[in-house]
PDB file of C-alpha atoms in Angstrom:
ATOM      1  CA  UNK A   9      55.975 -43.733 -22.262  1.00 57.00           C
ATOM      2  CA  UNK A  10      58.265 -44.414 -19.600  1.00 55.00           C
ATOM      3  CA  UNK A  11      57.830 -43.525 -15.753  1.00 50.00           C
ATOM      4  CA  UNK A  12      60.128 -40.346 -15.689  1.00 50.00           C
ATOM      5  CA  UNK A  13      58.567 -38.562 -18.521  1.00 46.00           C
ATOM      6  CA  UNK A  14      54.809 -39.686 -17.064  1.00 47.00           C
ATOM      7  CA  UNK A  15      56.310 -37.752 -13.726  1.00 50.00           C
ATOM      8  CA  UNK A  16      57.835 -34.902 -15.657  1.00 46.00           C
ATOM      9  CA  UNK A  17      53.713 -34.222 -17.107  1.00 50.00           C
ATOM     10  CA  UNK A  18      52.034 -34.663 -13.882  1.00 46.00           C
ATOM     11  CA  UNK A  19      54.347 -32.169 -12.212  1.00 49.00           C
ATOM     12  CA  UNK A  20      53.107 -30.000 -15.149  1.00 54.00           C
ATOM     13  CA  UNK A  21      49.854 -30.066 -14.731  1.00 43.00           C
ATOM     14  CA  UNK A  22      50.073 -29.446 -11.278  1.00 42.00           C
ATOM     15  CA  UNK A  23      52.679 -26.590 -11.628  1.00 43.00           C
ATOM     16  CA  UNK A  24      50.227 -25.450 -13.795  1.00 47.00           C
ATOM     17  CA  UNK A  25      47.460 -25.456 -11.495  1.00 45.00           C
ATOM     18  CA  UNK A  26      48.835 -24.457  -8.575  1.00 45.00           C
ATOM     19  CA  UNK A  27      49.411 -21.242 -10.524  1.00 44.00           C
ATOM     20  CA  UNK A  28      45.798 -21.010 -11.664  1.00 40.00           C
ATOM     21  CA  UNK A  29      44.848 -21.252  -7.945  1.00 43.00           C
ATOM     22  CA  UNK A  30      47.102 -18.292  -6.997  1.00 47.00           C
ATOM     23  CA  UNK A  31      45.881 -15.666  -9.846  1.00 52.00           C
ATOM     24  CA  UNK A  32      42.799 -16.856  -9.472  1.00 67.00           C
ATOM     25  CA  UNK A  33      40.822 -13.737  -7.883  1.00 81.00           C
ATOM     26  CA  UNK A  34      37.511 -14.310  -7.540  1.00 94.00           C
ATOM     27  CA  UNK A  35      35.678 -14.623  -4.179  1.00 96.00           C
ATOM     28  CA  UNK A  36      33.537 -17.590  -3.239  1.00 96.00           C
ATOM     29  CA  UNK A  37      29.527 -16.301  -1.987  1.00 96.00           C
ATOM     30  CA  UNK A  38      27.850 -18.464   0.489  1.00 96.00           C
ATOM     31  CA  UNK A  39      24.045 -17.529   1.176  1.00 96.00           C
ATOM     32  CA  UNK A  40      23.694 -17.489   5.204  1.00 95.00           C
ATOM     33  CA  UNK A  41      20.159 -17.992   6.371  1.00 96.00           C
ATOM     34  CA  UNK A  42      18.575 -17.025   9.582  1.00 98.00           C
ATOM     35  CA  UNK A  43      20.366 -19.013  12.026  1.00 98.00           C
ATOM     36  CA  UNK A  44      21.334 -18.731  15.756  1.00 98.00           C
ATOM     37  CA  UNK A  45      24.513 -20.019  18.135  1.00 98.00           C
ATOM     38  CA  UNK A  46      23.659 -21.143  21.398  1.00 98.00           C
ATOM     39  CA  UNK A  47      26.082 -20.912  24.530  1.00 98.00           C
ATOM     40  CA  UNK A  48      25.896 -24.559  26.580  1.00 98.00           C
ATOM     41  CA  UNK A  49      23.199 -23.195  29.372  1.00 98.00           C
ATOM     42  CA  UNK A  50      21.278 -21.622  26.465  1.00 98.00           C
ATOM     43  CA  UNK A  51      20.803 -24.659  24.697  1.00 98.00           C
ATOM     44  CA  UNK A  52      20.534 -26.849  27.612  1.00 98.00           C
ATOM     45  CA  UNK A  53      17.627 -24.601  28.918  1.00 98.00           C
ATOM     46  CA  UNK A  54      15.918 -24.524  25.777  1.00 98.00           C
ATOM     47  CA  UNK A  55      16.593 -28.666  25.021  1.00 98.00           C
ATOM     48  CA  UNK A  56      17.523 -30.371  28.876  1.00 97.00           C
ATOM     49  CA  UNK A  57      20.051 -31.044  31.266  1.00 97.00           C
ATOM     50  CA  UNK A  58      23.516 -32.228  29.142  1.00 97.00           C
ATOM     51  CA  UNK A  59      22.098 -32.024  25.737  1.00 98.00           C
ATOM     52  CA  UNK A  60      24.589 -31.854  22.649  1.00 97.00           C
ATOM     53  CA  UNK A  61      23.831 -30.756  19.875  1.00 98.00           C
ATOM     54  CA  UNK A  62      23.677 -33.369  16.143  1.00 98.00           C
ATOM     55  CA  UNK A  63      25.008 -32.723  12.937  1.00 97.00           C
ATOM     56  CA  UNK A  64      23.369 -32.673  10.155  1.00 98.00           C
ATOM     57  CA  UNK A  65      25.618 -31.272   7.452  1.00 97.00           C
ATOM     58  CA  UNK A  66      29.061 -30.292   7.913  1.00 96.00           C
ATOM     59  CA  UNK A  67      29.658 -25.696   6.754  1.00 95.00           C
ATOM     60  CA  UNK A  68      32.485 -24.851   4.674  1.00 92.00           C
ATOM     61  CA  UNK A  69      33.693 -23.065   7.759  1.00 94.00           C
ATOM     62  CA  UNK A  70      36.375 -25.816   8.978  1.00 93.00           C
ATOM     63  CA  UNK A  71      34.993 -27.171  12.752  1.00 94.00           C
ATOM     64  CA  UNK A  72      31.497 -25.808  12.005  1.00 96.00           C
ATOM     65  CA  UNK A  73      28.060 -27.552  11.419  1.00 98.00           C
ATOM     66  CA  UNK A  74      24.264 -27.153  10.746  1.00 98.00           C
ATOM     67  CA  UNK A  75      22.783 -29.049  13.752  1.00 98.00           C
ATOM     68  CA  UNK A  76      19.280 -31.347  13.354  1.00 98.00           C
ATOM     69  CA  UNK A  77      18.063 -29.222  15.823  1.00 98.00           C
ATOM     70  CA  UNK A  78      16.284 -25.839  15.437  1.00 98.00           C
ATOM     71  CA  UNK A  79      14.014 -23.161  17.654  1.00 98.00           C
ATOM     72  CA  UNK A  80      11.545 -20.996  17.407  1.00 98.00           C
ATOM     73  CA  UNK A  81      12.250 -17.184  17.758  1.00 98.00           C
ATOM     74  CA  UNK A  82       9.935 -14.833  18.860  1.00 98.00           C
ATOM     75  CA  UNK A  83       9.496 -10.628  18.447  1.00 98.00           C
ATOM     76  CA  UNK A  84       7.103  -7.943  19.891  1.00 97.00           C
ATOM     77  CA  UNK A  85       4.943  -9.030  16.611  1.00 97.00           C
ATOM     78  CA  UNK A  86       5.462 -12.604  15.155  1.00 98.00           C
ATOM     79  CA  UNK A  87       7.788 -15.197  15.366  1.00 98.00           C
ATOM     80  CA  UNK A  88       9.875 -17.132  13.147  1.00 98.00           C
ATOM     81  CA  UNK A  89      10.071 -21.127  13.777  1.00 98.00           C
ATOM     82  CA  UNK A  90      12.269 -23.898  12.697  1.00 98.00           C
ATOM     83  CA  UNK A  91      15.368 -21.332  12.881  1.00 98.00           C
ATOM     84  CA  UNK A  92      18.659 -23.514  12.652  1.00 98.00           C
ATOM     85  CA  UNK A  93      21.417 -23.755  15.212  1.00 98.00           C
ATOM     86  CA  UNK A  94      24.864 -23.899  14.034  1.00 98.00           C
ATOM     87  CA  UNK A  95      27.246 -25.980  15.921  1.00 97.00           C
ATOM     88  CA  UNK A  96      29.091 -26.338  18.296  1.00 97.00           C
ATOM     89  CA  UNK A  97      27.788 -24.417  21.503  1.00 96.00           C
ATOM     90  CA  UNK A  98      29.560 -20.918  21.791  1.00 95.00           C
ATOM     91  CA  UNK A  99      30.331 -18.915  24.533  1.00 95.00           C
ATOM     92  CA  UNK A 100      27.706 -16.912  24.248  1.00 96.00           C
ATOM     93  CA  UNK A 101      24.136 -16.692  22.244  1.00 98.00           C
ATOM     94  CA  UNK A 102      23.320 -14.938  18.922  1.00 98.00           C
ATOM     95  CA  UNK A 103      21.068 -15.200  16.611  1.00 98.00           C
ATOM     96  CA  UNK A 104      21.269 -13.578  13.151  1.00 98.00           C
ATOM     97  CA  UNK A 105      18.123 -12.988  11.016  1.00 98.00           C
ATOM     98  CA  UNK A 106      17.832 -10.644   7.658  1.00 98.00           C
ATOM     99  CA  UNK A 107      16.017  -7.394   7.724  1.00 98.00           C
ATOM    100  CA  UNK A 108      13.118  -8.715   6.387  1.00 98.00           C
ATOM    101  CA  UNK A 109      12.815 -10.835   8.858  1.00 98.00           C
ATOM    102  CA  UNK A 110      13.242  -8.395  11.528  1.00 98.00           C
ATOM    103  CA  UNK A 111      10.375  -6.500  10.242  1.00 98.00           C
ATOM    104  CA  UNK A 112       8.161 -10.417  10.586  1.00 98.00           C
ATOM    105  CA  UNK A 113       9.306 -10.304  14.304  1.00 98.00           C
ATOM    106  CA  UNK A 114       8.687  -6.587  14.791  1.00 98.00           C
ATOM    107  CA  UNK A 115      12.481  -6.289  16.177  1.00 98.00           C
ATOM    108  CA  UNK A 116      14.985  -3.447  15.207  1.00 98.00           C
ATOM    109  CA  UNK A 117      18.598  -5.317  15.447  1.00 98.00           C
ATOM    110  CA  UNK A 118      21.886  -3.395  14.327  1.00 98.00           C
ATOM    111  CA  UNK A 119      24.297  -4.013  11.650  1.00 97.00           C
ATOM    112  CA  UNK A 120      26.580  -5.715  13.263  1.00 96.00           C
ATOM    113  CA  UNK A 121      30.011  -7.909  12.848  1.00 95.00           C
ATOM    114  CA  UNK A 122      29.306 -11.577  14.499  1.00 92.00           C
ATOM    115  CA  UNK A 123      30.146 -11.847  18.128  1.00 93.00           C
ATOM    116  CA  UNK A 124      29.353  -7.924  18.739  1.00 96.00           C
ATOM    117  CA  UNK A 125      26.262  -8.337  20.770  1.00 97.00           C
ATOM    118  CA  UNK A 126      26.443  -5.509  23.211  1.00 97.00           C
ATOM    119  CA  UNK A 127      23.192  -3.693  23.474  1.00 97.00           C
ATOM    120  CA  UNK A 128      21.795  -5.672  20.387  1.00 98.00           C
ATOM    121  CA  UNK A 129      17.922  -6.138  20.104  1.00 98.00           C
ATOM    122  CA  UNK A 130      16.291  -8.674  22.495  1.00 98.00           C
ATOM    123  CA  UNK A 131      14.617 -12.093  21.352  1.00 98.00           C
ATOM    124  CA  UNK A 132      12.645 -14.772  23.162  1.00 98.00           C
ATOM    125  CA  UNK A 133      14.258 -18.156  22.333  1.00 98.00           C
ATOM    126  CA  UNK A 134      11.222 -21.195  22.457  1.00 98.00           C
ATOM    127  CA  UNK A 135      12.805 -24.982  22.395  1.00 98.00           C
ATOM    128  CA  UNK A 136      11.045 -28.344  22.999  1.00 97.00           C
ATOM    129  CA  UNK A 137      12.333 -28.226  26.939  1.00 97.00           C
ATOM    130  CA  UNK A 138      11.672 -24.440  28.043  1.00 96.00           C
ATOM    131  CA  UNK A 139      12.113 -20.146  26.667  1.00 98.00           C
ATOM    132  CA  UNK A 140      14.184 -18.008  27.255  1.00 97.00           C
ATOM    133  CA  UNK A 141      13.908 -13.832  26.974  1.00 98.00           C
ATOM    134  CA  UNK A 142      17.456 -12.972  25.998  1.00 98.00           C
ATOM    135  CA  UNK A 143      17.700  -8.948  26.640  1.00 98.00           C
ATOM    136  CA  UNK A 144      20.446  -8.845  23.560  1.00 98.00           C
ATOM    137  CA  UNK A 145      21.780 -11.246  21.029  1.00 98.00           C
ATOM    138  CA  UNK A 146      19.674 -10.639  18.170  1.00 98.00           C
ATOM    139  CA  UNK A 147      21.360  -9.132  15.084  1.00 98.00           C
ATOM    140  CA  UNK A 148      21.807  -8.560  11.121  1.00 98.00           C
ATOM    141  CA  UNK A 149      24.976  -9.609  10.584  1.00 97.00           C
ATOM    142  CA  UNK A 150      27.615  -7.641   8.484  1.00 96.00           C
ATOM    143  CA  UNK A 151      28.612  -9.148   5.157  1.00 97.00           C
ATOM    144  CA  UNK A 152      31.870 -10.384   5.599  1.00 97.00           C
ATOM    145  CA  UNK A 153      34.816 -12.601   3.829  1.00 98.00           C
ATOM    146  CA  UNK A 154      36.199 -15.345   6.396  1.00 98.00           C
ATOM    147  CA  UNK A 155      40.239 -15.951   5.163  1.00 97.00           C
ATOM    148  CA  UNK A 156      42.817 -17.077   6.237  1.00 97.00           C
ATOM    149  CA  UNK A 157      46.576 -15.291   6.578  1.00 97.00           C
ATOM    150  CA  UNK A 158      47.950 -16.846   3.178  1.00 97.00           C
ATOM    151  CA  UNK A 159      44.302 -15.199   1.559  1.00 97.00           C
ATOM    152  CA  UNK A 160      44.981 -11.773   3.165  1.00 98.00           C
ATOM    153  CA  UNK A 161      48.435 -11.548   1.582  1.00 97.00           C
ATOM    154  CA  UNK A 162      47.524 -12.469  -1.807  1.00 96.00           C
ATOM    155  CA  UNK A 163      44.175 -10.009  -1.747  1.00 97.00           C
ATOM    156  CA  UNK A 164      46.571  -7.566   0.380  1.00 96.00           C
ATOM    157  CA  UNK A 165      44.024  -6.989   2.902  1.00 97.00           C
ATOM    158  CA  UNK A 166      44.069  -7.174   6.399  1.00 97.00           C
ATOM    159  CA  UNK A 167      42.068  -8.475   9.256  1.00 97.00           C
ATOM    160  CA  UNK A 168      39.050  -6.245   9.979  1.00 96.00           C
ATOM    161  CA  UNK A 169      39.649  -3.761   6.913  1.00 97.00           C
ATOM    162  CA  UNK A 170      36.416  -3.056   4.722  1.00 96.00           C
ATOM    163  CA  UNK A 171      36.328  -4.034   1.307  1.00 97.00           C
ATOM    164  CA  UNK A 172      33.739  -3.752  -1.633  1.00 97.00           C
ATOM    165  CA  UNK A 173      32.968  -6.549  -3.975  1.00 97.00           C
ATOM    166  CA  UNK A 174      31.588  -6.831  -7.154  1.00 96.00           C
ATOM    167  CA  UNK A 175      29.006  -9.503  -8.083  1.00 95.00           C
ATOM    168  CA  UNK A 176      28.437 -10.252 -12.219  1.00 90.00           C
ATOM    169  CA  UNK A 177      25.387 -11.879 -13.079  1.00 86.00           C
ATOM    170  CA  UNK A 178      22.367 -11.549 -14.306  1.00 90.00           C
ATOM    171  CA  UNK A 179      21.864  -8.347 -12.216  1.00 92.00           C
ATOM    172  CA  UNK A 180      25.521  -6.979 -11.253  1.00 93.00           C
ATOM    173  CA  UNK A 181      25.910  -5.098  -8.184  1.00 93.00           C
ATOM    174  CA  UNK A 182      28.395  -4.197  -5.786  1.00 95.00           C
ATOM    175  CA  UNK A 183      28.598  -4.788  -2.419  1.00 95.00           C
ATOM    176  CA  UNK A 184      30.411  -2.144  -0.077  1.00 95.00           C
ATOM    177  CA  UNK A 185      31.670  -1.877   3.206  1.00 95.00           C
ATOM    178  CA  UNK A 186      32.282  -5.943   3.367  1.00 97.00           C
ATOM    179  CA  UNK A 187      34.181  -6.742   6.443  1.00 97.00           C
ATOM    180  CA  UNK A 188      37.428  -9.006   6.073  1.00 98.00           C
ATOM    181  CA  UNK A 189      38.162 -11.527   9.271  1.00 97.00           C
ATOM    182  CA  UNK A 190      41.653 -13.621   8.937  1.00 98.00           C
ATOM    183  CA  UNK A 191      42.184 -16.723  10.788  1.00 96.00           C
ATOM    184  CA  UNK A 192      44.128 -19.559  10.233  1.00 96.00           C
ATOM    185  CA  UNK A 193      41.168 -21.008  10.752  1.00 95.00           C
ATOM    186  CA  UNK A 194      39.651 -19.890   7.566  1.00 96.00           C
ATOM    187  CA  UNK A 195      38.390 -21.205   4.378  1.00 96.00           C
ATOM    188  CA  UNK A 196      37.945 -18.193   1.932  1.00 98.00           C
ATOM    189  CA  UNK A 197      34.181 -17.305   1.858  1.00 97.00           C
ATOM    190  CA  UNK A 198      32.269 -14.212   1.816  1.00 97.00           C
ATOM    191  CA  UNK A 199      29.070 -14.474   3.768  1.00 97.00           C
ATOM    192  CA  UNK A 200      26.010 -12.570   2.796  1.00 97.00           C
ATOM    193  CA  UNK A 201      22.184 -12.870   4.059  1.00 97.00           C
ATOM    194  CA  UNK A 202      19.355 -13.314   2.170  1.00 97.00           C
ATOM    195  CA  UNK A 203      18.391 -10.154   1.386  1.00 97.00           C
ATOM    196  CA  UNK A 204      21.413  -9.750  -0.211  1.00 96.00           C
ATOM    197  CA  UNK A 205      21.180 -12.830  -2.101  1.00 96.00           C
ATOM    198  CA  UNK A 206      18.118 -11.858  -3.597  1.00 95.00           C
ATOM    199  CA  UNK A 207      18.937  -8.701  -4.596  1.00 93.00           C
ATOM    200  CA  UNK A 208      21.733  -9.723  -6.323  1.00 93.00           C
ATOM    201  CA  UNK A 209      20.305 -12.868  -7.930  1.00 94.00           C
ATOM    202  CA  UNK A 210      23.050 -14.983  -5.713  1.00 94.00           C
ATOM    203  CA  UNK A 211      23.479 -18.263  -5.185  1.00 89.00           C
ATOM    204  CA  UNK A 212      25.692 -20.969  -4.153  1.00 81.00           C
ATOM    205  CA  UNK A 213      27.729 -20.921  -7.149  1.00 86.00           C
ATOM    206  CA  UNK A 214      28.426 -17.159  -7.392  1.00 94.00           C
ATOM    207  CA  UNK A 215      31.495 -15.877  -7.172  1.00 95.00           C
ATOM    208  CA  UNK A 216      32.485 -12.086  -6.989  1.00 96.00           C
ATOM    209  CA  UNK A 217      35.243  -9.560  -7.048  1.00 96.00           C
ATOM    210  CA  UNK A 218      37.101  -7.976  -4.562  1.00 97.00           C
ATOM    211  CA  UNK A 219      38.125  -4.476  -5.124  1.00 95.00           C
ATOM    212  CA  UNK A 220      40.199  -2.591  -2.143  1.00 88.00           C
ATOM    213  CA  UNK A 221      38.054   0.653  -1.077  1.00 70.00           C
ATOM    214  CA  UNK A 222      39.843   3.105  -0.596  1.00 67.00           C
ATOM    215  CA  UNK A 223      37.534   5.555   0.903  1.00 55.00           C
ATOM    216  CA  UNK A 224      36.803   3.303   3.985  1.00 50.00           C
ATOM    217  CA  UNK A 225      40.844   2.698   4.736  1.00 47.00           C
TER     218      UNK A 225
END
């Protein structure tokens, strides 16, 4: 076989591919765990003067990372150790836990989209250098789809629009009001916490549907 025709095949099969890729419709499902972001002074309060924070596993999320590090976080009526801090330091502190484990710390945070902190439930933050009583910051986060603008055109969705998505499995179910963020940024992802993961029998691997709901436009 000579080298035009073994050319003329691989542009084939990636023709070919490329196109799978585009009608391909189905949503990646990651499984987000309690976890918190610290701002700089947060984390340098709770860990000592200049401290940076160490990867230990890179997140699908271009730029982001699960840090070595972790904290304890304590409610009016338990607390919850060994709580991972995503990286790198933010501008400001949050810390996302599932409603079951809001009922461990005897909190009451909102439903909330990430970042939306305003009069949010307090936590005490407890690190190997100091605490800290944060009066807000503590929240269930929304389920969500991170994408970027190339995603939202093909799904025809737009930043901050609510979607529902359908998850097959074992136990189907649909997920509604599912909050779309676009950013170039982006690696298409729908985030969901573990309650939700274990309602819906999800895992790593699962993959869902999203279906444009009309009732919330």
């Amino acid at each position: 076989m000579d080298q035009q025709a073994i050319e003329a095949i691989v542009a084939e099969v990636v023709s070919r591919l490329n196109g799978a890729a585009k009608n391909d419709d189905s949503i990646p499902i990651a499984v987000s765990a309690r976890h918190c972001h610290l701002s700089q002074s947060d984390l340098e309060a709770l860990f000592g003067e200049g401290y940076e924070l160490t990867k230990k596993a890179d997140l699908s999320q271009p730029g982001q990372f699960a840090a070595n590090e972790t904290i304890t976080i304590v409610g009016p009526r338990g607390s919850i150790e060994k709580v991972r801090i995503l990286g790198p330091a933010r501008n400001m502190t949050q810390v996302e836990v599932s409603q079951t484990d809001s009922i461990k710390l005897g909190s009451k945070p909102p439903l909330r989209e990430s970042g939306d902190i305003k009069g949010s439930a307090p936590i005490t933050l407890v690190g190997p250098n100091g605490s800290l009583y944060k009066k807000e910051g503590l929240i269930i986060a929304q389920a969500h789809i991170h994408m970027n603008p190339d995603d939202a055109a093909r799904f025809d969705v737009k930043n901050g629009e609510y979607v529902k998505v359908e998850v097959g499995g074992i136990r189907p179910a649909t997920l509604g009001k599912v909050l779309i963020r676009v950013s170039p940024r982006y690696k298409l992802e729908m985030h969901v916490d573990t309650d939700e993961a274990n309602a819906g029998f999800i895992t790593g691997k699962t993959k869902g549907k999203l279906i444009k709901d009309e009732a919330a436009l």
